[in-house]
Amino acid sequence: MYPASFEYHSPTTVKDALGLMGKLGDDAKLLAGGHSLIPMMKLRLAQPKHLIDLRNVPGLKGVKEDGGTIVIGAMTTWYELETNAIVKAKCPIVSETASIVGDPAVRNLGTIGGGLAHADPAADMPATAIACNFEMVCEGPKGRRTVKVDEWFQGLMSTALKEDEILVEVRVPALAKGTGAAYLKFPHPASRFAIVGVAAVISTDGKGTCSKASIGVTGAGTKAVRAKGVEAGLSGKNLAGAGAIEAAAQKGAEGVDVQADLQGSVEYKAHLCRVFAKRAVEAAAKRAG
Ligand SMILES: Cc1cc2nc3c(=O)[nH]c(=O)nc-3n(C[C@H](O)[C@H](O)[C@H](O)COP(=O)(O)OP(=O)(O)OC[C@H]3O[C@@H](n4cnc5c(N)ncnc54)[C@H](O)[C@@H]3O)c2cc1C
């Protein structure tokens, strides 16, 4: 199906894009990689009268370092994250997550900013964003503000981004020494979206005891959430000890508002949360050493 007709705008600065948003209001939508918005327009689930394309705004794309933080432009594609040397060296779980989003066509056009702004409940990066404590930098008419990931995902496809703001960059703390991270998902066989996906970032004291655990879960409910039960269950535990990871992973669905859908029942998806929590924590702990 073709989308309803719309007017196309191609600003070349964030200021001009914000100006257009202010002028056009609710009738306009930002366009990034288009791999979520255009399918919705084709299905007439979205019918914006104006599209404001961010692809010709320089400065919104690319990766740089700022001390111990990786700064990722919102228009950076999944493929660029998968292959970027800084991301691979400093926070490889972000490359790992990007590398299993959809298929090559999706990864070549889809962007981290689009993915985090769209907040699809089955998207991959939200789990990793929670586990890695991303910060989202939003720019609006009154300037910039930073939102911590724990305040970002607010509900089904809803975030802390205000209607007059653009997500301009994502700040990712580099993984500290002695920290390992992994993202694993049970993918939908057609779209590759996560039926359930779990990201784990595990720090150890060098002798196998978990000093810090940060776990994000996607796919199971209406939004990605922090698995606080698993985090608490791992903290201070010797991860080589019999059943330590298994016991903590049993809390994989705690605090997750698990929803039944065409992919599975509440029980099945809660089971996947526990299974993938165990697998992701095991992989992250192994990488932590
Ligand atoms: C066949 C297929 C398979 C897919 N499989 C997966 C998968 O396995 N895992 C996964 O995570 N995703 C998957 N996706 C989604 C894909 O990753 C999208 O690219 C992504 O969700 C949205 O990014 P985008 O750049 O395409 O955004 P767009 O579609 O351009 O925009 C999405 C929404 O975000 C808004 N927006 C975009 N950029 C900004 C910004 N900088 N500031 C504020 N608002 C903004 C837009 O206005 C729009 O509302 C799949 C998509 C398709 C079509």
Short mmCIF file of C-alpha atoms and ligand atoms in Angstrom, two decimals:
data_model
loop_
_atom_site.label_atom_id
_atom_site.label_comp_id
_atom_site.label_asym_id
_atom_site.label_seq_id
_atom_site.Cartn_x
_atom_site.Cartn_y
_atom_site.Cartn_z
CA MET A 1 0.00 0.00 0.00
CA TYR A 2 1.20 3.54 -0.71
CA PRO A 3 1.41 6.14 2.07
CA ALA A 4 -0.98 9.09 2.06
CA SER A 5 0.58 12.09 0.31
CA PHE A 6 2.90 14.33 2.32
CA GLU A 7 5.22 17.28 1.85
CA TYR A 8 8.94 16.56 2.13
CA HIS A 9 11.39 18.89 3.93
CA SER A 10 15.16 18.54 4.02
CA PRO A 11 16.72 20.92 6.57
CA THR A 12 20.51 21.16 6.81
CA THR A 13 20.81 22.23 10.46
CA VAL A 14 19.21 21.10 13.73
CA LYS A 15 18.03 24.69 14.21
CA ASP A 16 16.17 24.64 10.87
CA ALA A 17 14.69 21.23 11.69
CA LEU A 18 13.46 22.55 15.05
CA GLY A 19 12.08 25.64 13.27
CA LEU A 20 10.08 23.44 10.89
CA MET A 21 8.80 21.34 13.81
CA GLY A 22 7.67 24.51 15.58
CA LYS A 23 5.90 25.80 12.45
CA LEU A 24 4.27 22.53 11.35
CA GLY A 25 3.43 21.13 14.81
CA ASP A 26 1.52 17.83 15.03
CA ASP A 27 1.24 17.59 11.23
CA ALA A 28 4.98 16.81 10.92
CA LYS A 29 7.13 13.77 11.69
CA LEU A 30 10.90 13.44 11.73
CA LEU A 31 12.33 10.95 9.24
CA ALA A 32 15.57 9.08 10.04
CA GLY A 33 16.20 5.68 8.40
CA GLY A 34 12.48 5.30 7.66
CA HIS A 35 12.43 1.60 8.54
CA SER A 36 9.76 2.01 11.21
CA LEU A 37 7.99 5.18 10.06
CA ILE A 38 7.57 4.33 6.36
CA PRO A 39 6.01 0.87 7.02
CA MET A 40 3.59 2.58 9.43
CA MET A 41 2.75 5.19 6.77
CA LYS A 42 2.21 2.48 4.16
CA LEU A 43 -0.23 0.76 6.53
CA ARG A 44 -1.82 4.20 7.18
CA LEU A 45 -1.11 3.78 10.89
CA ALA A 46 0.68 7.14 10.56
CA GLN A 47 -0.39 9.86 8.13
CA PRO A 48 1.88 12.86 8.68
CA LYS A 49 1.26 15.75 6.30
CA HIS A 50 4.96 16.72 6.44
CA LEU A 51 8.16 14.69 6.74
CA ILE A 52 11.26 16.42 8.08
CA ASP A 53 14.22 14.38 6.85
CA LEU A 54 17.25 14.46 9.19
CA ARG A 55 19.63 12.77 6.73
CA ASN A 56 21.11 16.01 5.41
CA VAL A 57 21.84 17.49 8.82
CA PRO A 58 25.60 17.21 9.32
CA GLY A 59 26.82 16.50 12.83
CA LEU A 60 24.01 14.10 13.68
CA LYS A 61 26.01 11.10 12.45
CA GLY A 62 29.16 9.37 13.64
CA VAL A 63 30.98 8.23 16.76
CA LYS A 64 33.54 10.05 18.91
CA GLU A 65 35.06 9.73 22.38
CA ASP A 66 34.64 12.22 25.21
CA GLY A 67 36.80 10.98 28.10
CA GLY A 68 35.32 7.65 29.17
CA THR A 69 32.13 8.22 27.19
CA ILE A 70 31.30 7.18 23.65
CA VAL A 71 29.22 9.85 21.92
CA ILE A 72 27.04 8.46 19.13
CA GLY A 73 25.17 10.76 16.74
CA ALA A 74 21.46 9.94 16.55
CA MET A 75 21.63 9.36 12.76
CA THR A 76 24.37 6.71 13.07
CA THR A 77 23.14 3.50 11.44
CA TRP A 78 23.12 0.00 12.93
CA TYR A 79 25.74 -1.03 10.36
CA GLU A 80 28.03 1.83 11.39
CA LEU A 81 27.70 0.77 15.04
CA GLU A 82 28.35 -2.85 14.14
CA THR A 83 31.63 -1.94 12.41
CA ASN A 84 32.88 1.16 14.27
CA ALA A 85 36.33 0.65 15.85
CA ILE A 86 35.66 2.84 18.92
CA VAL A 87 32.37 1.12 19.74
CA LYS A 88 33.86 -2.34 19.19
CA ALA A 89 36.81 -1.56 21.49
CA LYS A 90 35.06 0.41 24.26
CA CYS A 91 31.56 -1.07 24.46
CA PRO A 92 31.37 -4.12 22.19
CA ILE A 93 27.87 -5.09 23.33
CA VAL A 94 26.55 -2.08 21.36
CA SER A 95 28.15 -3.45 18.17
CA GLU A 96 26.92 -6.93 19.03
CA THR A 97 23.35 -5.69 19.50
CA ALA A 98 23.40 -3.62 16.30
CA SER A 99 24.77 -6.58 14.33
CA ILE A 100 21.62 -8.67 14.94
CA VAL A 101 18.99 -6.01 14.23
CA GLY A 102 16.76 -7.16 11.35
CA ASP A 103 18.60 -7.83 8.09
CA PRO A 104 21.32 -6.00 6.11
CA ALA A 105 18.82 -3.62 4.46
CA VAL A 106 17.44 -2.59 7.86
CA ARG A 107 20.92 -2.23 9.38
CA ASN A 108 22.16 -0.05 6.51
CA LEU A 109 19.36 2.49 6.91
CA GLY A 110 17.96 2.15 10.45
CA THR A 111 19.50 4.51 13.03
CA ILE A 112 20.14 4.37 16.76
CA GLY A 113 18.22 7.63 17.22
CA GLY A 114 15.23 6.33 15.26
CA GLY A 115 15.28 3.06 17.17
CA LEU A 116 15.44 4.67 20.62
CA ALA A 117 12.88 7.38 19.74
CA HIS A 118 10.44 4.86 18.24
CA ALA A 119 10.78 2.55 21.29
CA ASP A 120 9.26 -0.50 19.66
CA PRO A 121 8.62 -2.98 22.50
CA ALA A 122 10.45 -5.72 20.56
CA ALA A 123 13.46 -3.61 19.52
CA ASP A 124 16.93 -4.80 20.51
CA MET A 125 18.91 -1.70 21.50
CA PRO A 126 16.58 -0.67 24.37
CA ALA A 127 17.74 -3.70 26.44
CA THR A 128 21.39 -2.81 25.85
CA ALA A 129 20.67 0.88 26.51
CA ILE A 130 19.35 -0.07 29.98
CA ALA A 131 22.17 -2.50 30.78
CA CYS A 132 24.83 0.03 29.66
CA ASN A 133 23.16 3.09 31.24
CA PHE A 134 22.88 5.15 28.04
CA GLU A 135 22.05 8.84 28.27
CA MET A 136 19.93 10.48 25.58
CA VAL A 137 20.69 14.08 24.58
CA CYS A 138 17.58 15.90 23.31
CA GLU A 139 17.58 19.32 21.66
CA GLY A 140 14.55 21.59 21.62
CA PRO A 141 13.79 25.29 21.16
CA LYS A 142 15.17 26.01 24.66
CA GLY A 143 18.42 24.11 24.18
CA ARG A 144 19.71 20.68 25.14
CA ARG A 145 18.89 18.35 28.04
CA THR A 146 20.08 14.87 28.95
CA VAL A 147 17.75 12.04 29.93
CA LYS A 148 19.01 8.93 31.74
CA VAL A 149 17.86 5.64 30.27
CA ASP A 150 15.86 4.69 33.37
CA GLU A 151 13.56 7.64 32.66
CA TRP A 152 13.56 7.24 28.85
CA PHE A 153 11.18 4.33 28.09
CA GLN A 154 7.77 5.34 29.44
CA GLY A 155 5.29 2.93 27.86
CA LEU A 156 4.29 1.37 24.57
CA MET A 157 6.26 3.31 21.91
CA SER A 158 6.49 6.22 24.29
CA THR A 159 9.60 7.97 25.61
CA ALA A 160 10.63 11.03 27.59
CA LEU A 161 11.32 12.90 24.31
CA LYS A 162 9.10 15.98 24.09
CA GLU A 163 7.12 16.74 20.92
CA ASP A 164 9.27 19.78 20.11
CA GLU A 165 12.60 17.96 20.60
CA ILE A 166 15.02 16.01 18.44
CA LEU A 167 17.14 13.21 19.88
CA VAL A 168 20.57 14.41 18.77
CA GLU A 169 23.05 12.09 20.44
CA VAL A 170 23.40 9.06 22.67
CA ARG A 171 26.11 8.95 25.36
CA VAL A 172 27.40 5.49 26.27
CA PRO A 173 29.81 4.86 29.16
CA ALA A 174 32.80 2.78 28.05
CA LEU A 175 32.91 -0.58 29.82
CA ALA A 176 35.27 -0.54 32.81
CA LYS A 177 38.11 -3.04 33.23
CA GLY A 178 36.88 -6.37 34.62
CA THR A 179 33.46 -5.84 33.05
CA GLY A 180 31.89 -8.14 30.47
CA ALA A 181 28.69 -7.64 28.51
CA ALA A 182 26.43 -9.65 26.23
CA TYR A 183 23.10 -9.28 24.41
CA LEU A 184 21.18 -12.40 23.41
CA LYS A 185 17.71 -12.70 21.94
CA PHE A 186 15.14 -15.22 20.80
CA PRO A 187 14.44 -13.68 17.38
CA HIS A 188 11.20 -13.72 15.48
CA PRO A 189 11.95 -15.99 12.52
CA ALA A 190 10.68 -13.49 9.92
CA SER A 191 11.49 -9.97 11.16
CA ARG A 192 14.34 -10.85 13.56
CA PHE A 193 12.75 -8.54 16.18
CA ALA A 194 13.24 -9.85 19.74
CA ILE A 195 10.45 -12.06 21.02
CA VAL A 196 12.54 -11.71 24.17
CA GLY A 197 16.05 -10.23 24.39
CA VAL A 198 18.28 -9.76 27.44
CA ALA A 199 21.38 -7.58 27.79
CA ALA A 200 23.74 -8.14 30.73
CA VAL A 201 26.70 -6.05 31.92
CA ILE A 202 28.62 -7.79 34.70
CA SER A 203 31.59 -6.46 36.69
CA THR A 204 33.68 -8.80 38.83
CA ASP A 205 36.31 -8.22 41.51
CA GLY A 206 38.86 -10.30 39.62
CA LYS A 207 38.20 -13.38 41.79
CA GLY A 208 34.82 -14.23 40.28
CA THR A 209 32.58 -12.29 42.66
CA CYS A 210 30.03 -10.02 40.99
CA SER A 211 30.58 -6.43 42.14
CA LYS A 212 27.91 -4.95 39.85
CA ALA A 213 25.22 -6.28 37.53
CA SER A 214 23.08 -4.29 35.11
CA ILE A 215 20.40 -6.16 33.18
CA GLY A 216 17.90 -4.96 30.52
CA VAL A 217 14.99 -6.97 29.10
CA THR A 218 13.14 -6.25 25.84
CA GLY A 219 10.34 -7.92 23.90
CA ALA A 220 8.35 -9.38 26.78
CA GLY A 221 6.21 -6.38 27.72
CA THR A 222 5.10 -2.98 26.48
CA LYS A 223 8.53 -1.44 27.02
CA ALA A 224 12.09 -2.44 27.79
CA VAL A 225 12.78 -2.62 31.54
CA ARG A 226 15.56 -3.17 34.05
CA ALA A 227 15.52 -6.67 35.60
CA LYS A 228 16.12 -5.49 39.16
CA GLY A 229 15.53 -8.94 40.68
CA VAL A 230 18.33 -10.48 38.58
CA GLU A 231 20.65 -7.56 39.39
CA ALA A 232 20.05 -7.95 43.14
CA GLY A 233 20.40 -11.74 42.90
CA LEU A 234 23.87 -11.45 41.30
CA SER A 235 25.39 -8.64 43.32
CA GLY A 236 28.01 -9.92 45.78
CA LYS A 237 27.66 -13.53 44.59
CA ASN A 238 30.51 -15.72 43.43
CA LEU A 239 29.45 -16.39 39.85
CA ALA A 240 31.43 -19.62 39.69
CA GLY A 241 29.43 -20.93 42.66
CA ALA A 242 26.97 -23.72 41.96
CA GLY A 243 23.68 -22.35 40.77
CA ALA A 244 24.42 -18.65 41.53
CA ILE A 245 23.55 -17.46 38.02
CA GLU A 246 20.66 -19.92 37.67
CA ALA A 247 19.10 -18.70 40.94
CA ALA A 248 19.37 -15.03 39.96
CA ALA A 249 18.05 -15.69 36.42
CA GLN A 250 14.90 -17.22 37.92
CA LYS A 251 13.92 -13.59 38.66
CA GLY A 252 14.22 -12.72 34.93
CA ALA A 253 10.52 -11.88 34.57
CA GLU A 254 10.19 -10.04 37.91
CA GLY A 255 9.11 -6.45 37.34
CA VAL A 256 8.47 -7.15 33.63
CA ASP A 257 4.87 -6.46 32.59
CA VAL A 258 4.84 -9.59 30.41
CA GLN A 259 2.20 -9.43 27.64
CA ALA A 260 0.75 -12.31 25.64
CA ASP A 261 0.74 -11.75 21.87
CA LEU A 262 0.81 -13.71 18.60
CA GLN A 263 4.31 -14.92 19.49
CA GLY A 264 3.46 -16.50 22.83
CA SER A 265 1.56 -16.68 26.08
CA VAL A 266 2.55 -14.81 29.26
CA GLU A 267 3.98 -18.07 30.69
CA TYR A 268 6.05 -18.77 27.58
CA LYS A 269 7.48 -15.26 27.39
CA ALA A 270 8.24 -15.21 31.14
CA HIS A 271 10.08 -18.51 30.64
CA LEU A 272 12.10 -16.93 27.80
CA CYS A 273 13.02 -14.02 30.12
CA ARG A 274 14.50 -16.50 32.62
CA VAL A 275 16.29 -18.58 29.98
CA PHE A 276 17.81 -15.58 28.20
CA ALA A 277 18.74 -13.87 31.49
CA LYS A 278 20.77 -16.96 32.36
CA ARG A 279 22.43 -17.16 28.94
CA ALA A 280 23.25 -13.43 28.75
CA VAL A 281 24.64 -13.32 32.31
CA GLU A 282 26.75 -16.44 31.71
CA ALA A 283 28.19 -14.95 28.51
CA ALA A 284 28.85 -11.55 30.16
CA ALA A 285 30.47 -13.15 33.23
CA LYS A 286 32.74 -15.23 31.00
CA ARG A 287 33.80 -12.07 29.16
CA ALA A 288 34.38 -10.27 32.49
CA GLY A 289 36.89 -13.02 33.27
C1 LIG B 1 11.81 -5.81 8.20
C2 LIG B 1 12.26 -5.08 9.43
C3 LIG B 1 12.91 -5.80 10.43
C4 LIG B 1 13.35 -5.15 11.59
N1 LIG B 1 13.95 -5.88 12.56
C5 LIG B 1 14.37 -5.27 13.69
C6 LIG B 1 15.04 -6.01 14.72
O1 LIG B 1 15.30 -7.21 14.62
N2 LIG B 1 15.40 -5.33 15.83
C7 LIG B 1 15.18 -3.98 16.00
O2 LIG B 1 15.55 -3.42 17.03
N3 LIG B 1 14.57 -3.26 15.03
C8 LIG B 1 14.17 -3.87 13.89
N4 LIG B 1 13.55 -3.12 12.91
C9 LIG B 1 13.34 -1.67 13.11
C10 LIG B 1 14.56 -0.90 12.62
O3 LIG B 1 15.65 -1.11 13.48
C11 LIG B 1 14.25 0.61 12.50
O4 LIG B 1 15.20 1.13 11.67
C12 LIG B 1 14.28 1.41 13.79
O5 LIG B 1 13.37 0.96 14.73
C13 LIG B 1 13.88 2.86 13.56
O6 LIG B 1 14.96 3.55 13.09
P1 LIG B 1 14.84 4.46 11.81
O7 LIG B 1 16.11 5.22 11.74
O8 LIG B 1 14.47 3.63 10.63
O9 LIG B 1 13.66 5.48 12.22
P2 LIG B 1 12.42 6.02 11.41
O10 LIG B 1 11.58 4.90 10.92
O11 LIG B 1 12.84 7.04 10.42
O12 LIG B 1 11.66 6.79 12.61
C14 LIG B 1 11.02 6.07 13.64
C15 LIG B 1 10.34 7.06 14.59
O13 LIG B 1 11.31 7.77 15.36
C16 LIG B 1 11.21 9.20 15.11
N5 LIG B 1 12.60 9.67 15.04
C17 LIG B 1 13.57 9.19 14.21
N6 LIG B 1 14.74 9.80 14.48
C18 LIG B 1 14.51 10.68 15.48
C19 LIG B 1 15.34 11.60 16.20
N7 LIG B 1 16.64 11.71 15.95
N8 LIG B 1 14.76 12.35 17.16
C20 LIG B 1 13.43 12.22 17.44
N9 LIG B 1 12.61 11.37 16.81
C21 LIG B 1 13.14 10.60 15.84
C22 LIG B 1 10.44 9.33 13.82
O14 LIG B 1 9.74 10.55 13.74
C23 LIG B 1 9.51 8.13 13.88
O15 LIG B 1 8.40 8.44 14.69
C24 LIG B 1 13.12 -3.75 11.74
C25 LIG B 1 12.49 -3.02 10.73
C26 LIG B 1 12.06 -3.69 9.58
C27 LIG B 1 11.39 -2.89 8.49
#
